[in-house]
XYZ file of C-alpha atoms in Angstrom:
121
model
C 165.758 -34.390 190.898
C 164.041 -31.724 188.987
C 162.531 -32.946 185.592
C 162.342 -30.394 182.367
C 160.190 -31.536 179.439
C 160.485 -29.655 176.293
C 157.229 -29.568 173.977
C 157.824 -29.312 170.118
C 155.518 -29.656 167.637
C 157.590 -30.802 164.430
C 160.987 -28.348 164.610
C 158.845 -25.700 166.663
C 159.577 -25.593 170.161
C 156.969 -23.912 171.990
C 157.105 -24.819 175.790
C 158.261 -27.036 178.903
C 157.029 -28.450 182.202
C 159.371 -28.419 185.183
C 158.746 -30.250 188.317
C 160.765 -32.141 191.223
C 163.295 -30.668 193.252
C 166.933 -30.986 192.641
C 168.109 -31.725 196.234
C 171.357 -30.256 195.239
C 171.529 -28.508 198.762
C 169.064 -27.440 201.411
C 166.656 -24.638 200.162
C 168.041 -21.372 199.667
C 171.751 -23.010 199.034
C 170.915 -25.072 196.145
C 172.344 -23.662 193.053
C 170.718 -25.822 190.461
C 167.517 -24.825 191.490
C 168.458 -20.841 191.769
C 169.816 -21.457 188.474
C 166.737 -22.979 186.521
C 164.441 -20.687 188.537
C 166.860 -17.833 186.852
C 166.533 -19.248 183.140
C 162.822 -19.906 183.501
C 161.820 -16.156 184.767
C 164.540 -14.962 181.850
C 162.675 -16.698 178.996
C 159.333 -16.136 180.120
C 160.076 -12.364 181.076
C 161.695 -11.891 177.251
C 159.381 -13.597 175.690
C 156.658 -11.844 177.318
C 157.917 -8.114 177.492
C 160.839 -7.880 174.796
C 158.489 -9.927 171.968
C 155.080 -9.077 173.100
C 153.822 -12.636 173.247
C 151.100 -14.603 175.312
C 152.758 -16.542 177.758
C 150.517 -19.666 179.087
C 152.158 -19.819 182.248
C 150.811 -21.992 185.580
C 153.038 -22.272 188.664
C 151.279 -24.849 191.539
C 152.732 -22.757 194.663
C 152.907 -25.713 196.755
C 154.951 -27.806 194.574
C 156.865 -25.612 192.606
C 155.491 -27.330 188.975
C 156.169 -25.148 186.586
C 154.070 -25.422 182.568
C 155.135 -23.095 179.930
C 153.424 -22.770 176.657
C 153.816 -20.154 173.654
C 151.552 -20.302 170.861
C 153.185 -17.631 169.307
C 156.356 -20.320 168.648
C 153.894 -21.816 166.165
C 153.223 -20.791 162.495
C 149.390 -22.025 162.788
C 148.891 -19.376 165.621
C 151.598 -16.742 164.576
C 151.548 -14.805 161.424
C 155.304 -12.719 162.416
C 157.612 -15.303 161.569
C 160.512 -13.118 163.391
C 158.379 -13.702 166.323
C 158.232 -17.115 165.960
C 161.650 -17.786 165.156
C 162.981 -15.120 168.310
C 160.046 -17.394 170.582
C 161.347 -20.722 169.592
C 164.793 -19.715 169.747
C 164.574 -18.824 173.003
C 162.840 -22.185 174.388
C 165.263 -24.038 172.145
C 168.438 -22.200 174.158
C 166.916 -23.146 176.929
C 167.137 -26.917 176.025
C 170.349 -25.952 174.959
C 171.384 -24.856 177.941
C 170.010 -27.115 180.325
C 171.681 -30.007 178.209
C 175.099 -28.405 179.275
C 174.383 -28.640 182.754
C 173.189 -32.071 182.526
C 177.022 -33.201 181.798
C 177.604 -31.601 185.737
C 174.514 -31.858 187.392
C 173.248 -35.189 186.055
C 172.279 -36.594 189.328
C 169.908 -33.922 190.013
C 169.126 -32.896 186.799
C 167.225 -34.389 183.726
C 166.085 -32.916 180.493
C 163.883 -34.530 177.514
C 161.965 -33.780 174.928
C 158.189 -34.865 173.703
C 156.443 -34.154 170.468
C 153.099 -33.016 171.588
C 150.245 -31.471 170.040
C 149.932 -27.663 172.152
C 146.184 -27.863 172.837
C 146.904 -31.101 174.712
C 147.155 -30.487 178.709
């Protein structure tokens, strides 16, 4: 089962941790994980190249962990509030969207959500 934690910090989301392997199918079949591999490059790659933000982004190659973490999301580290609202609206869809799937995919699948403070690892 793959795992997605969404950070927040009050209303801001700024980031998410996936790890675990959804065991939908054997590798290179599995459509869950082609899927959330998809999503993940797309908000990173947007957030990154369309908004011009830092990305914090560590991938452990042998697990396939993934942490992502956008201090531009956050009014203490962003003054561009259309930044911050495009940044957080983009991790939020991402919840969003990952929710969905969970009404299909809910045995391989599961989504939550932690208030944390960014600076904490």
């Amino acid at each position: 089962m793959v795992k997605v934690v969404f950070y927040k910090s009050g209303n801001n989301y700024y980031g998410f941790r996936e790890y675990g392997h959804a065991g939908f199918d054997e590798a290179g079949k599995d459509i869950v994980c082609a899927a959330l591999s998809a999503m993940t490059m797309l908000i990173i790659n947007t957030i990154e190249v369309v908004w011009g933000a830092n990305v914090d982004f560590e991938m452990d190659e042998k697990t396939a962990d993934i942490s992502v973490k956008v201090k531009s999301a956050l009014p203490a580290y962003e003054e561009d509030e259309a930044k911050q609202y495009a940044v957080q609206g983009l991790i939020y869809s991402y919840y969003l969207q990952l929710s969905e799937m969970l009404e299909d995919y809910y045995d391989y699948l599961d989504v939550d959500c932690i208030e944390q403070d960014i600076e904490k690892d």
